[in-house]
Coordinates of C-alpha atoms in Angstrom, one line a residue:
M1 CA -10.8 -38.4 4.5
K2 CA -14.4 -38.1 3.5
T3 CA -15.0 -37.1 -0.1
L4 CA -18.0 -35.2 -1.5
N5 CA -20.5 -37.2 -3.6
K6 CA -20.8 -36.7 -7.3
K7 CA -24.3 -35.2 -7.2
Y8 CA -24.6 -32.5 -9.8
G9 CA -25.5 -33.2 -13.4
L10 CA -24.8 -30.9 -16.4
W11 CA -28.0 -28.9 -16.1
T12 CA -27.8 -28.4 -12.4
S13 CA -24.2 -27.3 -12.8
I14 CA -25.2 -24.8 -15.5
A15 CA -27.9 -23.4 -13.2
M16 CA -25.3 -23.0 -10.4
V17 CA -23.0 -21.0 -12.7
V18 CA -25.9 -18.8 -13.7
G19 CA -27.0 -18.4 -10.1
V20 CA -23.6 -17.5 -8.9
V21 CA -22.8 -14.9 -11.6
I22 CA -26.1 -13.1 -12.1
G23 CA -26.5 -10.5 -9.4
S24 CA -26.9 -6.8 -8.8
G25 CA -24.2 -5.5 -11.1
V26 CA -26.2 -5.3 -14.3
F27 CA -28.9 -3.2 -12.6
F28 CA -26.6 -0.4 -11.5
K29 CA -23.8 -0.7 -14.0
A30 CA -26.0 -0.3 -17.2
D31 CA -25.9 3.5 -17.0
D32 CA -22.1 3.5 -16.1
V33 CA -21.3 1.5 -19.2
L34 CA -23.2 3.9 -21.4
K35 CA -21.5 7.0 -19.7
L36 CA -18.1 5.5 -20.2
T37 CA -18.8 5.0 -23.9
D38 CA -20.2 8.5 -24.4
G39 CA -23.7 7.1 -24.8
N40 CA -22.7 4.9 -27.7
L41 CA -25.0 1.9 -27.5
I42 CA -23.0 -0.2 -30.0
L43 CA -19.7 0.4 -28.0
A44 CA -21.6 -0.4 -24.8
L45 CA -22.8 -3.7 -26.2
I46 CA -19.2 -4.5 -27.3
A47 CA -18.0 -3.8 -23.8
W48 CA -20.6 -6.3 -22.4
V49 CA -19.3 -8.9 -24.9
I50 CA -15.6 -8.3 -24.1
G51 CA -16.4 -8.6 -20.4
A52 CA -18.1 -11.9 -21.1
M53 CA -15.2 -13.2 -23.1
A54 CA -12.8 -12.5 -20.2
M55 CA -15.2 -14.5 -18.0
I56 CA -15.8 -17.4 -20.5
F57 CA -12.1 -18.0 -21.4
G58 CA -11.0 -17.4 -17.9
A59 CA -13.5 -20.0 -16.7
L60 CA -12.3 -22.5 -19.2
V61 CA -8.7 -22.1 -17.9
F62 CA -9.8 -22.6 -14.3
A63 CA -11.9 -25.6 -15.4
E64 CA -8.6 -27.2 -16.5
F65 CA -7.1 -26.2 -13.2
A66 CA -10.0 -27.9 -11.3
Q67 CA -9.4 -31.1 -13.3
H68 CA -5.7 -31.3 -12.6
I69 CA -5.5 -29.8 -9.1
Q70 CA -8.1 -31.8 -7.0
K71 CA -8.4 -29.4 -4.1
A72 CA -11.4 -27.5 -2.8
N73 CA -10.2 -23.9 -2.3
G74 CA -10.1 -22.8 -5.9
V75 CA -7.8 -20.0 -6.9
V76 CA -5.8 -20.1 -3.7
D77 CA -4.8 -23.7 -4.2
Y78 CA -4.1 -23.1 -7.9
S79 CA -1.8 -20.2 -6.9
E80 CA 0.0 -22.5 -4.4
E81 CA 0.6 -25.1 -7.1
A82 CA 1.9 -22.4 -9.5
Y83 CA 4.0 -20.1 -7.4
G84 CA 4.2 -21.6 -3.9
K85 CA 2.7 -21.2 -0.5
R86 CA 3.7 -17.6 0.1
F87 CA 2.1 -16.3 -3.1
A88 CA -1.0 -18.4 -2.4
Y89 CA -1.2 -17.0 1.1
L90 CA -1.1 -13.4 -0.3
V91 CA -3.8 -14.2 -2.8
G92 CA -6.0 -15.6 0.0
W93 CA -5.1 -12.6 2.2
F94 CA -6.0 -10.2 -0.6
K95 CA -9.3 -11.9 -1.3
G96 CA -10.2 -12.0 2.3
V97 CA -9.3 -8.4 3.2
L98 CA -9.4 -6.4 0.0
Y99 CA -11.7 -8.3 -2.3
Y100 CA -14.8 -9.9 -0.8
T101 CA -15.2 -7.4 2.0
P102 CA -15.3 -4.3 -0.2
L103 CA -17.7 -6.0 -2.6
S104 CA -20.0 -7.0 0.3
A105 CA -20.0 -3.4 1.4
I106 CA -21.0 -2.3 -2.2
L107 CA -23.8 -4.8 -2.3
A108 CA -25.2 -3.7 1.0
W109 CA -25.2 -0.1 -0.4
V110 CA -26.9 -1.2 -3.6
S111 CA -29.5 -3.2 -1.7
A112 CA -30.3 -0.2 0.4
M113 CA -30.4 2.1 -2.6
Y114 CA -33.0 -0.1 -4.4
T115 CA -34.9 -0.6 -1.2
L116 CA -35.4 3.2 -0.9
T117 CA -36.3 3.3 -4.7
L118 CA -38.9 0.7 -3.9
F119 CA -40.5 3.1 -1.4
G120 CA -40.4 6.1 -3.8
S121 CA -37.1 7.8 -3.1
D122 CA -36.0 9.8 -6.2
N123 CA -32.3 10.1 -5.3
P124 CA -31.2 7.4 -2.8
V125 CA -27.6 7.2 -3.9
N126 CA -26.1 9.2 -1.0
S127 CA -28.9 9.8 1.4
G128 CA -28.3 9.3 5.1
L129 CA -31.1 6.7 5.2
T130 CA -29.4 4.7 2.5
W131 CA -26.2 4.4 4.5
I132 CA -28.1 3.4 7.7
I133 CA -30.0 0.7 5.8
A134 CA -26.8 -0.5 4.2
G135 CA -25.2 -0.9 7.6
I136 CA -28.3 -2.8 8.8
Y137 CA -28.2 -5.1 5.7
L138 CA -24.5 -5.8 6.2
L139 CA -24.9 -6.6 9.9
A140 CA -28.0 -8.8 9.2
G141 CA -26.1 -10.7 6.5
Y142 CA -23.4 -11.7 9.0
I143 CA -25.9 -12.4 11.8
L144 CA -28.0 -14.7 9.5
N145 CA -24.9 -16.6 8.4
Y146 CA -23.7 -17.0 12.0
Y147 CA -26.9 -18.2 13.6
S148 CA -28.4 -20.1 10.6
A149 CA -26.0 -21.0 7.8
L150 CA -28.6 -23.5 6.6
L151 CA -31.3 -20.8 6.2
A152 CA -28.7 -18.5 4.6
G153 CA -28.0 -21.3 2.1
K154 CA -31.7 -21.8 1.3
F155 CA -32.1 -18.0 0.8
Q156 CA -29.2 -18.2 -1.7
V157 CA -30.9 -20.9 -3.7
A158 CA -34.3 -19.1 -3.6
T159 CA -32.9 -15.8 -4.9
T160 CA -31.4 -17.5 -8.0
I161 CA -34.8 -17.8 -9.7
I162 CA -35.9 -14.3 -8.4
K163 CA -32.7 -12.8 -10.0
L164 CA -33.8 -13.8 -13.5
I165 CA -37.4 -12.5 -13.3
P166 CA -36.7 -8.8 -13.7
L167 CA -33.9 -9.3 -16.2
I168 CA -35.9 -11.6 -18.5
L169 CA -39.1 -9.6 -18.3
V170 CA -37.5 -6.2 -18.9
G171 CA -35.3 -7.7 -21.7
V172 CA -38.0 -9.5 -23.7
V173 CA -40.8 -6.9 -23.3
G174 CA -38.4 -4.0 -23.6
I175 CA -36.9 -5.2 -26.9
I176 CA -40.4 -5.7 -28.4
Y177 CA -41.5 -2.3 -27.1
G178 CA -38.4 -0.6 -28.5
L179 CA -38.8 -2.2 -31.9
V180 CA -42.4 -1.2 -32.1
N181 CA -42.0 2.4 -30.9
G182 CA -38.7 3.0 -32.6
V183 CA -36.7 4.0 -29.5
M184 CA -34.2 1.2 -29.9
I185 CA -33.7 1.9 -33.6
E186 CA -33.1 5.6 -32.8
N187 CA -30.5 4.7 -30.1
F188 CA -28.6 2.6 -32.6
E189 CA -28.8 5.3 -35.3
V190 CA -27.4 7.8 -32.8
A191 CA -24.6 5.3 -31.8
S192 CA -23.6 4.8 -35.5
K193 CA -23.0 8.6 -35.8
T194 CA -21.2 9.0 -32.5
I195 CA -17.6 10.1 -32.8
G196 CA -15.1 10.5 -30.0
S197 CA -15.3 7.1 -28.2
N198 CA -12.0 5.3 -28.2
F199 CA -10.3 2.2 -26.9
S200 CA -9.6 3.8 -23.5
S201 CA -13.2 4.6 -22.9
L202 CA -14.2 1.1 -24.1
A203 CA -11.7 -0.5 -21.7
S204 CA -13.1 1.5 -18.8
A205 CA -16.6 0.3 -19.8
V206 CA -15.3 -3.3 -19.8
V207 CA -14.2 -2.8 -16.2
A208 CA -17.7 -1.8 -15.3
T209 CA -19.1 -4.9 -16.9
A210 CA -16.6 -7.0 -15.0
F211 CA -18.3 -6.2 -11.8
A212 CA -21.6 -7.6 -13.2
Y213 CA -19.9 -10.8 -14.4
E214 CA -17.9 -11.3 -11.2
G215 CA -18.5 -14.7 -9.4
W216 CA -17.7 -17.1 -12.2
I217 CA -14.5 -18.2 -10.4
V218 CA -16.6 -19.7 -7.5
A219 CA -18.2 -22.2 -9.9
T220 CA -14.9 -24.0 -10.3
T221 CA -15.0 -25.0 -6.6
I222 CA -17.9 -27.5 -7.2
N223 CA -15.6 -29.6 -9.5
N224 CA -15.5 -32.5 -7.1
E225 CA -19.3 -32.7 -6.9
I226 CA -20.0 -32.8 -10.6
K227 CA -20.8 -36.1 -12.4
D228 CA -18.3 -36.7 -15.2
S229 CA -16.7 -33.4 -14.3
K230 CA -14.0 -33.6 -17.0
K231 CA -16.7 -33.1 -19.7
N232 CA -19.4 -31.4 -17.7
L233 CA -17.5 -28.6 -15.8
P234 CA -16.2 -27.0 -19.0
R235 CA -19.6 -27.4 -20.6
A236 CA -21.4 -25.9 -17.6
L237 CA -19.0 -23.0 -17.4
T238 CA -19.2 -22.3 -21.1
I239 CA -23.0 -22.7 -21.5
G240 CA -23.7 -20.9 -18.2
S241 CA -21.5 -18.0 -19.1
I242 CA -23.2 -17.7 -22.5
V243 CA -26.6 -17.7 -20.8
V244 CA -25.4 -14.9 -18.5
L245 CA -24.2 -12.9 -21.5
I246 CA -27.5 -13.4 -23.4
V247 CA -29.5 -12.4 -20.3
Y248 CA -27.4 -9.3 -19.6
V249 CA -27.3 -8.1 -23.2
G250 CA -31.1 -8.8 -23.5
Y251 CA -31.7 -6.7 -20.4
F252 CA -29.5 -4.0 -21.6
L253 CA -31.2 -3.9 -24.9
G254 CA -34.6 -4.0 -23.1
I255 CA -33.7 -0.8 -21.2
A256 CA -32.5 0.8 -24.4
G257 CA -35.8 -0.1 -26.0
V258 CA -37.7 1.9 -23.5
L259 CA -35.5 4.9 -22.8
P260 CA -33.2 6.9 -25.0
T261 CA -29.6 6.4 -24.0
T262 CA -29.4 10.1 -22.8
Q263 CA -32.2 9.4 -20.4
I264 CA -30.6 6.2 -19.1
M265 CA -27.4 8.1 -18.3
A266 CA -29.3 10.9 -16.7
E267 CA -31.5 8.7 -14.6
G268 CA -28.6 6.5 -13.5
N269 CA -29.5 3.7 -11.1
N270 CA -33.2 4.7 -11.3
A271 CA -33.4 3.7 -15.0
V272 CA -34.6 0.2 -14.3
S273 CA -37.5 1.4 -12.2
I274 CA -38.5 4.0 -14.8
A275 CA -38.3 1.4 -17.6
A276 CA -40.3 -1.1 -15.6
N277 CA -42.9 1.5 -14.8
T278 CA -43.2 2.4 -18.5
L279 CA -43.5 -1.2 -19.6
F280 CA -45.7 -2.6 -16.8
G281 CA -47.3 0.2 -14.8
N282 CA -46.8 1.2 -11.2
T283 CA -47.9 -2.0 -9.5
A284 CA -45.9 -4.4 -11.6
A285 CA -42.9 -2.0 -11.6
T286 CA -43.0 -2.0 -7.8
I287 CA -43.0 -5.8 -7.7
L288 CA -40.1 -6.0 -10.2
T289 CA -38.2 -3.5 -8.1
A290 CA -38.8 -5.7 -5.0
F291 CA -37.3 -8.6 -7.1
V292 CA -34.3 -6.4 -7.8
V293 CA -33.9 -5.8 -4.0
I294 CA -34.1 -9.5 -3.3
S295 CA -31.6 -10.3 -6.0
C296 CA -29.2 -7.8 -4.5
L297 CA -29.6 -9.2 -1.0
G298 CA -29.0 -12.7 -2.4
T299 CA -25.7 -11.5 -3.9
L300 CA -24.8 -9.8 -0.7
N301 CA -25.5 -13.1 1.2
G302 CA -23.2 -15.0 -1.1
L303 CA -20.4 -12.5 -0.6
V304 CA -20.8 -12.6 3.2
I305 CA -20.4 -16.4 3.0
S306 CA -17.1 -15.8 1.2
C307 CA -16.1 -13.1 3.7
I308 CA -16.4 -15.6 6.5
R309 CA -14.9 -18.6 4.6
T310 CA -11.7 -16.9 3.4
P311 CA -10.2 -15.9 6.8
F312 CA -11.3 -19.2 8.2
S313 CA -9.6 -21.2 5.4
L314 CA -6.4 -19.3 6.1
A315 CA -6.7 -19.8 9.8
V316 CA -7.1 -23.6 9.6
R317 CA -3.7 -23.5 7.8
N318 CA -2.2 -21.6 10.7
Q319 CA -2.0 -18.5 8.5
G320 CA -3.1 -14.9 9.0
P321 CA -3.6 -13.1 12.3
M322 CA -4.7 -15.0 15.4
P323 CA -5.2 -18.3 13.5
K324 CA -6.2 -20.4 16.5
L325 CA -8.9 -17.8 17.3
L326 CA -10.2 -17.3 13.8
A327 CA -10.3 -21.1 13.2
K328 CA -12.4 -21.7 16.3
V329 CA -15.8 -23.0 15.5
D330 CA -18.8 -22.3 17.8
E331 CA -20.4 -25.6 18.8
K332 CA -23.9 -24.2 18.9
T333 CA -23.9 -22.6 15.5
D334 CA -21.2 -24.7 13.8
M335 CA -19.7 -21.4 12.5
P336 CA -16.3 -19.7 13.1
K337 CA -17.6 -16.8 15.1
Y338 CA -14.3 -14.9 15.1
S339 CA -14.0 -15.2 11.4
V340 CA -17.5 -13.8 11.2
L341 CA -16.4 -10.9 13.3
F342 CA -13.3 -10.5 11.2
G343 CA -15.3 -10.3 8.0
L344 CA -17.9 -7.9 9.5
V345 CA -15.1 -5.5 10.7
F346 CA -13.4 -5.3 7.3
S347 CA -16.8 -5.0 5.4
S348 CA -17.7 -2.2 7.7
I349 CA -14.4 -0.4 7.1
H350 CA -14.9 -0.6 3.4
L351 CA -18.5 0.6 3.7
T352 CA -17.1 3.6 5.6
I353 CA -14.5 4.2 2.7
W354 CA -17.4 3.9 0.2
Y355 CA -19.3 6.5 2.2
G356 CA -16.2 8.7 2.3
S357 CA -15.8 8.5 -1.5
F358 CA -19.3 9.9 -2.0
N359 CA -18.6 12.7 0.5
N360 CA -15.2 13.8 -0.8
W361 CA -13.1 12.6 2.1
F362 CA -10.2 11.5 -0.2
G363 CA -10.2 14.0 -3.0
E364 CA -10.6 11.3 -5.7
F365 CA -13.6 9.0 -5.7
I366 CA -12.2 5.5 -4.7
A367 CA -14.0 3.0 -6.9
L368 CA -14.2 0.1 -4.5
D369 CA -16.8 -1.5 -6.9
E370 CA -14.2 -1.9 -9.7
I371 CA -10.6 -1.6 -8.5
P372 CA -10.5 -4.8 -6.5
I373 CA -11.8 -6.7 -9.5
V374 CA -9.2 -5.1 -11.7
L375 CA -6.5 -6.3 -9.3
I376 CA -7.8 -9.8 -9.2
Y377 CA -7.8 -10.0 -13.0
G378 CA -4.2 -8.9 -12.8
M379 CA -3.4 -11.8 -10.5
Y380 CA -5.2 -14.2 -12.9
I381 CA -2.8 -13.3 -15.7
F382 CA 0.1 -14.9 -13.7
L383 CA -2.0 -18.1 -13.5
Y384 CA -2.8 -18.0 -17.2
I385 CA 0.9 -17.7 -18.0
W386 CA 1.8 -20.6 -15.7
Y387 CA -1.0 -22.7 -17.3
M388 CA 0.6 -22.3 -20.8
A389 CA 4.0 -23.2 -19.5
K390 CA 2.8 -26.2 -17.3
F391 CA 0.0 -27.9 -19.2
K392 CA 2.1 -29.3 -22.1
H393 CA -0.2 -32.3 -22.7
L394 CA -3.1 -30.1 -23.9
K395 CA -3.8 -29.5 -27.6
L396 CA -2.6 -26.2 -29.1
W397 CA -6.0 -24.4 -28.8
K398 CA -6.5 -25.4 -25.2
R399 CA -2.9 -24.8 -24.2
F400 CA -2.4 -21.4 -25.9
G401 CA -5.6 -20.2 -27.6
V402 CA -7.9 -20.2 -24.6
P403 CA -5.5 -18.7 -22.1
M404 CA -4.3 -16.1 -24.5
L405 CA -7.9 -14.9 -25.1
A406 CA -8.3 -14.9 -21.3
I407 CA -5.1 -12.8 -20.9
I408 CA -6.3 -10.3 -23.6
G409 CA -9.6 -9.9 -21.8
S410 CA -7.8 -9.5 -18.4
L411 CA -5.3 -7.0 -19.9
I412 CA -8.2 -4.9 -21.3
I413 CA -9.8 -4.9 -17.8
V414 CA -6.4 -4.0 -16.2
Y415 CA -5.8 -1.2 -18.7
G416 CA -9.3 0.2 -18.1
G417 CA -8.6 0.1 -14.3
I418 CA -5.3 1.9 -14.6
R419 CA -7.1 4.8 -16.2
N420 CA -9.2 5.2 -13.0
P421 CA -7.8 8.3 -11.2
S422 CA -8.2 6.7 -7.8
I423 CA -6.3 3.5 -8.5
G424 CA -3.1 5.0 -7.1
Q425 CA -4.6 5.7 -3.7
Y426 CA -6.1 2.2 -3.5
L427 CA -2.9 0.6 -4.6
I428 CA -1.1 2.3 -1.7
I429 CA -3.8 0.9 0.6
C430 CA -3.3 -2.6 -1.0
I431 CA 0.4 -2.5 -0.6
V432 CA 0.2 -1.5 3.0
V433 CA -2.4 -4.2 3.8
I434 CA -0.4 -6.9 1.9
L435 CA 2.8 -6.0 3.7
L436 CA 0.9 -6.3 6.9
G437 CA -0.4 -9.7 5.7
L438 CA 3.2 -10.8 5.2
F439 CA 3.9 -10.2 8.9
F440 CA 1.4 -12.9 9.7
Y441 CA 2.7 -15.5 7.1
R442 CA 4.2 -18.7 8.6
K443 CA 6.3 -21.1 6.6
E444 CA 4.7 -24.2 8.2
N445 CA 1.0 -24.8 7.6
V446 CA -0.9 -26.6 10.3
I447 CA -4.3 -27.8 9.3
E448 CA -6.6 -28.2 12.3
E449 CA -10.0 -29.6 12.7
N450 CA -12.1 -27.3 14.9
K451 CA -15.3 -28.7 16.1

């Protein structure tokens, strides 16, 4: 079997972690975090830190998994090692049908929303044009990956740098601006006097930050390609996660240095554009908003890749519906065209559900941007427990300290998710889909090469 070359050093690995994690979430979750903490800037910052801790300590646990379980499919392979093939299959089925596809739908919507903001729309959240553009972006993402996976990969790399530009500029300049004009100090003074926020609202805010931090798990899949991975993977995950935390908190403080927290909550997703316009003027703000759009599209592209890869990886193991069909690779494009279609169909279904949530189809608003992440953190807890029981050779801190902190972070996220009124409806959907997935489970895995 051909193995991948050890080609990534420490700094390249750190850059990959940062590039994978940083995306659109921080742009449209900043106001949500404040709303969930009743406008308390201090509690909002604590929420961002707790979300980062769940990411950092979770990443350290998965770094150990990557060292001891030398396989290329990340969490699915770790789940198989821990609890067997059936459990691993259900994790893979969940990620393919109920995790990546709803997140890709959300990113298409976010990209469309900021595209309309770029062209002067004041309220693009639920406009008809937003949903049309979202559908176009979603379709374009799948077409791009089907016909030119190489170009899609290059686009992914290019957007990594672009993602950082608006975050760093707004963060640095906004903090300076806020200290000079007193807006940031006033926001902190108001926060210190705010009464009424509690652990429940803080936990809900942590759930909102978890969306912005999502993606860190993908970084563990590059283990086999990192030089001296035993040392460099944990370092890359730790340093990369801390860099993400600093960038996110810096951006959040930058926004709070320009606008009062009440205005950030009132403006919602438009807060970044208003802050950029205040700091840099119309032209520069337009350019920064364009960078935000490109950043969102880059994140969408990465999710589409996962939407295609996950059903294909199940199919080549003779699992899931129509495995021979979904595992078939098109000779011209070197892509599994039916897995592409599978991902597109489920992404479109979730985009429709997201549209329905905004238009009161279901009574409660179904938070597709958060509930799938809450459920995946719940799954991680089982792996953290197995880690403590299995990895007896590790020192006390690594064996118990790190996973316990990861569990605490995950439990806070799960608790915050349970408070969401729509989680019951989505859990029913999940149970039905998972039971349907069990119908397609096969005891024998047959790995095929499809070329």
